[in-house]
PDB file of C-alpha atoms and ligand atoms in Angstrom:
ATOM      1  CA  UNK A   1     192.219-190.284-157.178  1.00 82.00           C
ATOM      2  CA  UNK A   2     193.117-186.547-156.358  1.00 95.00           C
ATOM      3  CA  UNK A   3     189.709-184.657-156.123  1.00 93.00           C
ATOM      4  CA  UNK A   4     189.993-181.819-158.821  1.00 94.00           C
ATOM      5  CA  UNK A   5     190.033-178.377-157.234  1.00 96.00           C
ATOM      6  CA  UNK A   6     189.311-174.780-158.859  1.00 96.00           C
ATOM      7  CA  UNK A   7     190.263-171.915-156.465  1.00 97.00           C
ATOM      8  CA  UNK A   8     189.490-168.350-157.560  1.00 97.00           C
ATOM      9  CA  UNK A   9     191.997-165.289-155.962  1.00 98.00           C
ATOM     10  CA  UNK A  10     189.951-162.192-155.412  1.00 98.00           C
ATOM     11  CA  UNK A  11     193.052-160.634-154.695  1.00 98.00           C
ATOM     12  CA  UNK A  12     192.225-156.749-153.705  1.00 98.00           C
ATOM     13  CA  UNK A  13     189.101-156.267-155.334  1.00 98.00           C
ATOM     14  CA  UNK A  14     185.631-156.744-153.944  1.00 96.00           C
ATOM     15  CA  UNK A  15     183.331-154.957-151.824  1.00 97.00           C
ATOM     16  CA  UNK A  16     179.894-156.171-150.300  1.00 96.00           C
ATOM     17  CA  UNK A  17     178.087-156.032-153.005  1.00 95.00           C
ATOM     18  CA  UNK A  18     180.422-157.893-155.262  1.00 95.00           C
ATOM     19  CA  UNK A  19     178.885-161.594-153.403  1.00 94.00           C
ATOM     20  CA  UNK A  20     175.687-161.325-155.746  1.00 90.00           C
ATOM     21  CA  UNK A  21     178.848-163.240-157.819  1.00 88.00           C
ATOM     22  CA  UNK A  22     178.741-166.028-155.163  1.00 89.00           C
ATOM     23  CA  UNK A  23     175.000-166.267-155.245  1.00 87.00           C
ATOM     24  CA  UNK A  24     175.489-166.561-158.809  1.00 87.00           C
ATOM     25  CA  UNK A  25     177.898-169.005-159.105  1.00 85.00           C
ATOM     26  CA  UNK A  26     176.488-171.187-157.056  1.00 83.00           C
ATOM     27  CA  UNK A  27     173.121-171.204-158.532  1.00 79.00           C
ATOM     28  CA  UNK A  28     174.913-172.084-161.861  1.00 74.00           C
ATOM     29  CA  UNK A  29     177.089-174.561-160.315  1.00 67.00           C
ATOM     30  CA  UNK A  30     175.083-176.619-157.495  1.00 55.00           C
ATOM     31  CA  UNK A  31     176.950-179.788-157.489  1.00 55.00           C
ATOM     32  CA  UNK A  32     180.134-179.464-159.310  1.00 60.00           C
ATOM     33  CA  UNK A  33     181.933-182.373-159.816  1.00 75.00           C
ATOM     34  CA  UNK A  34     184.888-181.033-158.541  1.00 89.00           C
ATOM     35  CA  UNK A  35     185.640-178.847-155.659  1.00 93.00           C
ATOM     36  CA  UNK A  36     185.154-174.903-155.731  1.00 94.00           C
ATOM     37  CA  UNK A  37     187.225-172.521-153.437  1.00 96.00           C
ATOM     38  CA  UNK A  38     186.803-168.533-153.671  1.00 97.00           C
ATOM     39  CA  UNK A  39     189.492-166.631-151.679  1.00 98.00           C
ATOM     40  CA  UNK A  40     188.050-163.108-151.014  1.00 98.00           C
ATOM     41  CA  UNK A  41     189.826-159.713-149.342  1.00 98.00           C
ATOM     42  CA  UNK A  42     189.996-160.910-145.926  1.00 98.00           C
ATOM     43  CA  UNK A  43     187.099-158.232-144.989  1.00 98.00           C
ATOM     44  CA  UNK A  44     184.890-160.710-147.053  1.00 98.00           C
ATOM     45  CA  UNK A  45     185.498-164.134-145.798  1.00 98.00           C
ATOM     46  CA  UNK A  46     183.262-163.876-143.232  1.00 98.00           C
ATOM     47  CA  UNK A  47     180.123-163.019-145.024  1.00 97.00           C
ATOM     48  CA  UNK A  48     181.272-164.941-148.297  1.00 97.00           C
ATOM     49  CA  UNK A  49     181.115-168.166-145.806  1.00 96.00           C
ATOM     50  CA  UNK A  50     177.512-167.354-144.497  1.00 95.00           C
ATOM     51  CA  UNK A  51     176.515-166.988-148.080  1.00 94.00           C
ATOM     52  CA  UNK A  52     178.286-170.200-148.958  1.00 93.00           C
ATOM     53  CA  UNK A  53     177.180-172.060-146.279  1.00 89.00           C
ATOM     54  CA  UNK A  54     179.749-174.921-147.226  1.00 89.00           C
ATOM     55  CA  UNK A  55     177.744-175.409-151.006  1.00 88.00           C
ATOM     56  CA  UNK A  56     181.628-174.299-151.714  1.00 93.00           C
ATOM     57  CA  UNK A  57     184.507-173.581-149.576  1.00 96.00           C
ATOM     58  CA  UNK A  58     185.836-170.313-148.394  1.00 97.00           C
ATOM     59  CA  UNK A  59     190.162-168.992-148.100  1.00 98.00           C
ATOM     60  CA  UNK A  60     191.984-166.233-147.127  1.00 98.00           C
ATOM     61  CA  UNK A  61     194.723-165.057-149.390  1.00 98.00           C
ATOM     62  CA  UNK A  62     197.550-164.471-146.697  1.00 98.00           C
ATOM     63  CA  UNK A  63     198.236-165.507-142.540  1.00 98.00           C
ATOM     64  CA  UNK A  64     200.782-164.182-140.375  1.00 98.00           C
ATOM     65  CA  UNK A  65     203.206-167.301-138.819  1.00 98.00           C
ATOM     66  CA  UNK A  66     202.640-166.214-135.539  1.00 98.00           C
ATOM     67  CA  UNK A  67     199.437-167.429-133.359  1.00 96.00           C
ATOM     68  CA  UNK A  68     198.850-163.680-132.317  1.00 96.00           C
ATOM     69  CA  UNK A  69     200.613-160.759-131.174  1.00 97.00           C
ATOM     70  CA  UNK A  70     201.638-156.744-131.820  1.00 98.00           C
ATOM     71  CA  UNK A  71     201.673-157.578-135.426  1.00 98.00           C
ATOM     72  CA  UNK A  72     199.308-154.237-136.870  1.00 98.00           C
ATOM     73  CA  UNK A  73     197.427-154.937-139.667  1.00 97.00           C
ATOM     74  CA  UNK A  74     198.158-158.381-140.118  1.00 98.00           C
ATOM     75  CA  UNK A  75     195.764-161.707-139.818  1.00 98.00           C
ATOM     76  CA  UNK A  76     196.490-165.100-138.073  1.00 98.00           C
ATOM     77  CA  UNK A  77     195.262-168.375-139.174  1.00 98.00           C
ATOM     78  CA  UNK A  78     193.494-169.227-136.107  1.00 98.00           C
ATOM     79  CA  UNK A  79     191.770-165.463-137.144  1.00 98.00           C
ATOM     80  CA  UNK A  80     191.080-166.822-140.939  1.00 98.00           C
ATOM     81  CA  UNK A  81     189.623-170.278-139.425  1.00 98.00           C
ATOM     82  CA  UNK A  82     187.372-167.884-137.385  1.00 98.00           C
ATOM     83  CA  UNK A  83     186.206-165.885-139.817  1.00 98.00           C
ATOM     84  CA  UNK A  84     184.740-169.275-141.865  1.00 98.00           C
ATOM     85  CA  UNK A  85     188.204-169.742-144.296  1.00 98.00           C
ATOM     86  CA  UNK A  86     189.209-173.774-144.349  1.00 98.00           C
ATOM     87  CA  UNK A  87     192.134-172.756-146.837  1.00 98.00           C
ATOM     88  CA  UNK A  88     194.740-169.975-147.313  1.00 99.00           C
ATOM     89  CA  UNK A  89     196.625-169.282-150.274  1.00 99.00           C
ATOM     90  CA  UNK A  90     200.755-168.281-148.950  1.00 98.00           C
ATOM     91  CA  UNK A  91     203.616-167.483-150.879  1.00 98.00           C
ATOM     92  CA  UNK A  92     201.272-165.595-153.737  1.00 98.00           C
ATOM     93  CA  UNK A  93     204.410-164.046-156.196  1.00 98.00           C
ATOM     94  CA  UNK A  94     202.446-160.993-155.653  1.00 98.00           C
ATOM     95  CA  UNK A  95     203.183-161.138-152.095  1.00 98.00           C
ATOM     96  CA  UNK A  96     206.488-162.446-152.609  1.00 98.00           C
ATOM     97  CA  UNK A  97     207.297-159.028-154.598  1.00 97.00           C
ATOM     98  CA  UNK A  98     205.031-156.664-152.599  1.00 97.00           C
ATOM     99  CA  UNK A  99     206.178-157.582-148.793  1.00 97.00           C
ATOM    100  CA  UNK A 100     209.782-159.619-149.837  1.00 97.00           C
ATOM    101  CA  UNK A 101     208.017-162.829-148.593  1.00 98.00           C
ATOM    102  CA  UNK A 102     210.846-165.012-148.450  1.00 98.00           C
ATOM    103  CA  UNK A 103     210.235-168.601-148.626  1.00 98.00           C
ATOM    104  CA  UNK A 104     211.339-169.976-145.028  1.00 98.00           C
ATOM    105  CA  UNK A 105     208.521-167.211-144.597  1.00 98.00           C
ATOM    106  CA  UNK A 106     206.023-168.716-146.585  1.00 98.00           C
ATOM    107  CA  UNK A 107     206.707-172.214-144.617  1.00 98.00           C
ATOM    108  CA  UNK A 108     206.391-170.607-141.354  1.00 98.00           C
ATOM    109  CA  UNK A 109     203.113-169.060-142.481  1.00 98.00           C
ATOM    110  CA  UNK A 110     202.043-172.704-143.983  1.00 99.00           C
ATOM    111  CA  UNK A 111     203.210-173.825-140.429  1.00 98.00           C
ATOM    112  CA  UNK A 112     201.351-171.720-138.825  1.00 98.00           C
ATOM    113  CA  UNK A 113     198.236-172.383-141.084  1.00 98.00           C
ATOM    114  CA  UNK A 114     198.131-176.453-141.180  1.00 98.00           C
ATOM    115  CA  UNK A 115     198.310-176.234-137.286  1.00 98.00           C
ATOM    116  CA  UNK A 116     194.762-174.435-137.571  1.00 98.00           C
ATOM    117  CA  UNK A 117     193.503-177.057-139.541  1.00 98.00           C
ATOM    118  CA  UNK A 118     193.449-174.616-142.455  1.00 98.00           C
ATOM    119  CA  UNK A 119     194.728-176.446-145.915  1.00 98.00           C
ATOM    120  CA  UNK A 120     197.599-174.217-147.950  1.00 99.00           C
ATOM    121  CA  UNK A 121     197.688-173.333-151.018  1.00 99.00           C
ATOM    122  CA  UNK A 122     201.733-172.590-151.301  1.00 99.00           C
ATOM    123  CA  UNK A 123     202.253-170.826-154.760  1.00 99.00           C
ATOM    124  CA  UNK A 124     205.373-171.399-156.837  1.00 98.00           C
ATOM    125  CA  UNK A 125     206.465-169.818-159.934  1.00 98.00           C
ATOM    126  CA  UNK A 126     209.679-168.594-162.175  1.00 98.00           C
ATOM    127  CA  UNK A 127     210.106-165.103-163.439  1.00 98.00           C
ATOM    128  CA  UNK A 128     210.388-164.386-167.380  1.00 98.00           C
ATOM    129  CA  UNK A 129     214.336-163.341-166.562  1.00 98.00           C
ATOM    130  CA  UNK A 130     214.383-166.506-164.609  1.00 98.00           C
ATOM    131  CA  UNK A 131     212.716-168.360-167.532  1.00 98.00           C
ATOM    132  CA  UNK A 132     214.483-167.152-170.338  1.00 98.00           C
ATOM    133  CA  UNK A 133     217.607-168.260-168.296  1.00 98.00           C
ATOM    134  CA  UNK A 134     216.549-171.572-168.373  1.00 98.00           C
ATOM    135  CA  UNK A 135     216.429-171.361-164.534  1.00 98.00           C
ATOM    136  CA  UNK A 136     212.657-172.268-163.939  1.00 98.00           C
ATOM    137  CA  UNK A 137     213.018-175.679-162.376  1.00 98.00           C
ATOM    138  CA  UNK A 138     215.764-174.607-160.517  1.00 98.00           C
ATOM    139  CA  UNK A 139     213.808-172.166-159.018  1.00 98.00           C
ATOM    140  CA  UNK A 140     211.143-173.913-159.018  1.00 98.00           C
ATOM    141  CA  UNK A 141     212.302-176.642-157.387  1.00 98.00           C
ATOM    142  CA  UNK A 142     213.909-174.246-154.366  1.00 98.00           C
ATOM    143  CA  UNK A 143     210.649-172.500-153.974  1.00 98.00           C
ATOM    144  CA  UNK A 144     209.112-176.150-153.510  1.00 98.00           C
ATOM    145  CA  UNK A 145     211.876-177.384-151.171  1.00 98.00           C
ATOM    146  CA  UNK A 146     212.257-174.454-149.075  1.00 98.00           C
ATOM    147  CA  UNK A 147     207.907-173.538-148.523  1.00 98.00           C
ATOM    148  CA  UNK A 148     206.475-176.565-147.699  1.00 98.00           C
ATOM    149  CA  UNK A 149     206.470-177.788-144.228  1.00 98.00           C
ATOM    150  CA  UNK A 150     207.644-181.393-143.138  1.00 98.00           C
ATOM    151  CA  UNK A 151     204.159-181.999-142.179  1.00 98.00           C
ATOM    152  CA  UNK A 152     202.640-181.281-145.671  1.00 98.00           C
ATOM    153  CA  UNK A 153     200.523-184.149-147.450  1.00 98.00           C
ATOM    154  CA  UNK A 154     197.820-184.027-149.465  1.00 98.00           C
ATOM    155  CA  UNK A 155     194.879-183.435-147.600  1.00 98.00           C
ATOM    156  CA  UNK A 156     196.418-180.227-146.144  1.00 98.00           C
ATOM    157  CA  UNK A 157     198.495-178.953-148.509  1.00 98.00           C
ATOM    158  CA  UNK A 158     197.818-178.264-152.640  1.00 98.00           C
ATOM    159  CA  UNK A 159     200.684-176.581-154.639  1.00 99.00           C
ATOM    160  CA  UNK A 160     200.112-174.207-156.966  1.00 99.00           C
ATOM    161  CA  UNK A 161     202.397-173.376-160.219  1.00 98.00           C
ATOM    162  CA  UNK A 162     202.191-169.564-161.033  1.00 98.00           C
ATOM    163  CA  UNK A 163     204.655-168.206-163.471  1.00 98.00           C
ATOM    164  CA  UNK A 164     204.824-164.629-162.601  1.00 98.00           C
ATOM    165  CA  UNK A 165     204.744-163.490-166.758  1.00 98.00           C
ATOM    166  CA  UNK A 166     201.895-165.731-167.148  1.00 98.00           C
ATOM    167  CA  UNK A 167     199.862-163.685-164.391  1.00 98.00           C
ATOM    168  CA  UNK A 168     197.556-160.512-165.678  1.00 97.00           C
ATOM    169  CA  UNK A 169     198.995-160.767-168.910  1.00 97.00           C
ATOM    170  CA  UNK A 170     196.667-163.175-170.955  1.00 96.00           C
ATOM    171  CA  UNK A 171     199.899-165.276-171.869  1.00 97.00           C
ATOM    172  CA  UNK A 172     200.139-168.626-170.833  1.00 97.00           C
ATOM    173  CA  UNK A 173     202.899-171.269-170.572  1.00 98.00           C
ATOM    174  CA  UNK A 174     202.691-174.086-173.916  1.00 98.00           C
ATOM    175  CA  UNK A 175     200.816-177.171-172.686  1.00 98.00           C
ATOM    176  CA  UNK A 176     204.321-178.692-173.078  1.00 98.00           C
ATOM    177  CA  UNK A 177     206.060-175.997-171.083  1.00 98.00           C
ATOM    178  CA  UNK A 178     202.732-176.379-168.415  1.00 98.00           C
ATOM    179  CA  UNK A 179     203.632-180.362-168.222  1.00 98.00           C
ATOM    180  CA  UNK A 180     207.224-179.745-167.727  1.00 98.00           C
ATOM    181  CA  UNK A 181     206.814-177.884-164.714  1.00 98.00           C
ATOM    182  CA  UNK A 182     203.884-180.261-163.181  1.00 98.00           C
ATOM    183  CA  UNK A 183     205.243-183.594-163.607  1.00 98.00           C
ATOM    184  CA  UNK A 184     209.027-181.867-161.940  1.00 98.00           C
ATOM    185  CA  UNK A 185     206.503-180.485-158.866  1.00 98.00           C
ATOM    186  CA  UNK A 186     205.241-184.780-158.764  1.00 98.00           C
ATOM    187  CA  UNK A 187     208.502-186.295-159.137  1.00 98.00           C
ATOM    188  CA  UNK A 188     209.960-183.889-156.621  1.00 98.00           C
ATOM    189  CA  UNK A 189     207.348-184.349-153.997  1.00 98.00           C
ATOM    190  CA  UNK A 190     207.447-187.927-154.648  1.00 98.00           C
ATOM    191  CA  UNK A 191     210.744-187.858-153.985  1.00 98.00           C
ATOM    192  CA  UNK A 192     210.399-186.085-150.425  1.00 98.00           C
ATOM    193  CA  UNK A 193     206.694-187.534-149.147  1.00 98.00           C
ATOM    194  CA  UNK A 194     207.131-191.191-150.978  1.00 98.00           C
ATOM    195  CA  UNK A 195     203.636-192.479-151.457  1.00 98.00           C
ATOM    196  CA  UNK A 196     201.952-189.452-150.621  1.00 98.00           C
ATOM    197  CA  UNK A 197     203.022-187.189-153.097  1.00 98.00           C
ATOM    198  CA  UNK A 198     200.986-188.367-155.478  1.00 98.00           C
ATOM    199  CA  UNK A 199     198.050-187.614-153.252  1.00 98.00           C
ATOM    200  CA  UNK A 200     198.692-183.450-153.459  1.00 98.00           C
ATOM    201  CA  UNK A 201     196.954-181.799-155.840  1.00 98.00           C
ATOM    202  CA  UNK A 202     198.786-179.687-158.053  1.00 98.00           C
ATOM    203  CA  UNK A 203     196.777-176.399-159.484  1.00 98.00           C
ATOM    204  CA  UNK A 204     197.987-174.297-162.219  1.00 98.00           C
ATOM    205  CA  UNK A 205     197.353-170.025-162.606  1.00 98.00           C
ATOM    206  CA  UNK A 206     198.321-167.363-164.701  1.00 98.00           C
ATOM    207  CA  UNK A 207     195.349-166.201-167.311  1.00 98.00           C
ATOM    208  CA  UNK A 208     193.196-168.875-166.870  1.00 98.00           C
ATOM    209  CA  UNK A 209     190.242-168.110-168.528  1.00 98.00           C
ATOM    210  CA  UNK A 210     186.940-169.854-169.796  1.00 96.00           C
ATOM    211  CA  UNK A 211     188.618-170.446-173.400  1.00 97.00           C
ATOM    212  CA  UNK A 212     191.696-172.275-172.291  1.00 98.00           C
ATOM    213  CA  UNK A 213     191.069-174.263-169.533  1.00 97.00           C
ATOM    214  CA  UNK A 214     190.015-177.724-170.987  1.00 96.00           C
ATOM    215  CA  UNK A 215     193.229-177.982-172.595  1.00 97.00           C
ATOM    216  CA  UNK A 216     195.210-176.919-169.457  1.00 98.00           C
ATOM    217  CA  UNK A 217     192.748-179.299-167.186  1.00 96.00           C
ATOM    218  CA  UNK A 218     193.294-182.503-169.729  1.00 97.00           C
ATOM    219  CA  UNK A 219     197.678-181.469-169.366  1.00 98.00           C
ATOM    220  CA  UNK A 220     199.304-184.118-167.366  1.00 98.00           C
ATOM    221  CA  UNK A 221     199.502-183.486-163.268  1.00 98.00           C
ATOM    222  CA  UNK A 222     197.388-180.747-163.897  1.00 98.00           C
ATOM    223  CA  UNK A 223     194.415-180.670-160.931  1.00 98.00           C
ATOM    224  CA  UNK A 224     192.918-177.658-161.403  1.00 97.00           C
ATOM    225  CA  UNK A 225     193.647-173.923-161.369  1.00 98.00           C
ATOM    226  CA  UNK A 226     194.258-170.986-159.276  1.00 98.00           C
ATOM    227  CA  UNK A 227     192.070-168.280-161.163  1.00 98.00           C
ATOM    228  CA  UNK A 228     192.674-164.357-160.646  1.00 98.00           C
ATOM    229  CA  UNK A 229     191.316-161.999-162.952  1.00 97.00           C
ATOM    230  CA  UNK A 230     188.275-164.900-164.215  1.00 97.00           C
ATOM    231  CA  UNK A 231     187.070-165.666-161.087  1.00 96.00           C
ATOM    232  CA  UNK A 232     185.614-162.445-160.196  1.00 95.00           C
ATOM    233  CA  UNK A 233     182.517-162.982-162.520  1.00 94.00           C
ATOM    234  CA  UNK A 234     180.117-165.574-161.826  1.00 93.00           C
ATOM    235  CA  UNK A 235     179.890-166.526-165.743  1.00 93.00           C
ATOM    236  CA  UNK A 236     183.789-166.697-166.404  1.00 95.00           C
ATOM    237  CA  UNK A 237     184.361-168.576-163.451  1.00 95.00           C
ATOM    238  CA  UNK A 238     181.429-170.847-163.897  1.00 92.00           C
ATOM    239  CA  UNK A 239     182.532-172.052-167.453  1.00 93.00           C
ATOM    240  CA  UNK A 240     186.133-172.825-166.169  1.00 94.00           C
ATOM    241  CA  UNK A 241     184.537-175.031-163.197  1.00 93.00           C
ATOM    242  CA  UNK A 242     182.229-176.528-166.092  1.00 91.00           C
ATOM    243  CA  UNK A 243     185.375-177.528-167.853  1.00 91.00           C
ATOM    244  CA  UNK A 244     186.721-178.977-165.169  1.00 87.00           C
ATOM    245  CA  UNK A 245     183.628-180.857-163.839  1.00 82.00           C
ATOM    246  CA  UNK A 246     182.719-181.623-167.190  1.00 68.00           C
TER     247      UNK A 246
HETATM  248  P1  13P B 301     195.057-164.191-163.403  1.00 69.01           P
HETATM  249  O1  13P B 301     194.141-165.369-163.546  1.00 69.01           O
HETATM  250  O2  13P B 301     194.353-162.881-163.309  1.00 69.01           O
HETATM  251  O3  13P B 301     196.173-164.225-164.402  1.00 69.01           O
HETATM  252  O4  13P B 301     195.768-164.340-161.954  1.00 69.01           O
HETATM  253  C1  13P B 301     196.314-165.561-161.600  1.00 69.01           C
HETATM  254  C2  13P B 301     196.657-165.528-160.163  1.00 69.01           C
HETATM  255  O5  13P B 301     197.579-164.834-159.744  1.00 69.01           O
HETATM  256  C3  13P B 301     195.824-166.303-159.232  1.00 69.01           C
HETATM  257  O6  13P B 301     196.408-166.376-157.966  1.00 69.01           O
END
């Protein structure tokens, strides 16, 4: 049985004071019946973890693929591992659009992050134009191919299915259109791992919020989400790990 996983993206918002939210949310949500994930600003990770003290687990949103170097501004996953992170979401479409993250780049980074011990979360997701094209498990399918390392399996590695429209914009995919793209991500990692890939855990994101997410939870190879916008309040993000654990 793949454990059930609800990871919330800070992205770049949160300052200090913003981890009353963690205190919250775990007060609400002691022993969840599934596992909980909160990927702050890197500045963050470090006191989110104390805070946390493993009552839920703590990511980065980013690595570099190299162990260190002259590389300004930019983390490694030994770095994140430091800092208290055990996962590390790569290949984020907003980073794929913002720094032209390719993916042979986002498989280095994942590389470069399961060789920490850190688990990925590599993201994957069509465009509308790609979409309406009737391209998205084409791409799809590349994005999957080309980001994840030989040396993914399901302990380390958890894909997660982000269609960029479906991001920010408080529209989401059909349940049909949702199941579509999840049981292609199975077949296709069955295909490649055998056996294992039914043990990866496959998360979906794009306007998750405390209103829809039974109905995406109960959608077929759905094991979770990858929450933006919801996750930064305790109460949001507590009622979509209550639908989940419930
Ligand atoms: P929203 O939940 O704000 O749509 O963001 C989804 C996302 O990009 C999580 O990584």
């Amino acid at each position: 049985m793949r454990r059930k996983l609800v990871a919330g993206n800070w992205k770049m918002n949160g300052l200090t004071a913003s981890l009353a939210e963690v205190e919250a949310l775990i007060a609400a949500h002691p022993a969840p019946g599934c596992e909980v994930l909160l990927c702050p600003p890197a500045t963050l990770i470090s006191a989110m973890a104390a805070r946390a003290a493993g009552r839920i687990a703590v990511g980065g949103q980013d690595c570099h693929m190299a162990a260190a170097g002259a590389h300004t501004g930019d983390i490694s996953a030994a770095m994140l591992r430091d800092a208290g992170a055990s996962h590390v979401i790569l290949g984020h479409s907003e980073r794929r659009a913002d720094h032209a993250e390719t993916n042979a780049m986002v498989r280095a980074k994942a590389e470069a992050a399961l060789s920490e011990g850190l688990v990925a979360l590599i993201c994957v997701g069509e465009t509308e134009a790609e979409r309406d094209a009737g391209e998205t498990l084409a791409v799809i399918g590349r994005q999957l191919a080309e980001s994840t390392p030989d040396a993914a399996t399901g302990a380390n590695t958890v894909i997660a299915y982000e269609p960029v429209w479906a991001i920010g914009t408080g529209r989401t995919p059909t349940l049909e259109q949702i199941a579509e793209v999840h049981d292609f991500l199975r077949a296709e990692l069955a295909a490649r791992f055998g056996a294992e890939g039914a043990a990866f855990r496959l998360l979906y994101g794009g306007s998750v919020k405390p209103g829809n997410a039974k109905e995406i939870f109960a959608t077929s190879n759905v094991d979770g989400a990858l929450v933006g916008g919801a996750s930064l309040k305790a109460a949001d993000f507590g009622a979509i790990i209550a639908a989940l654990a419930g």
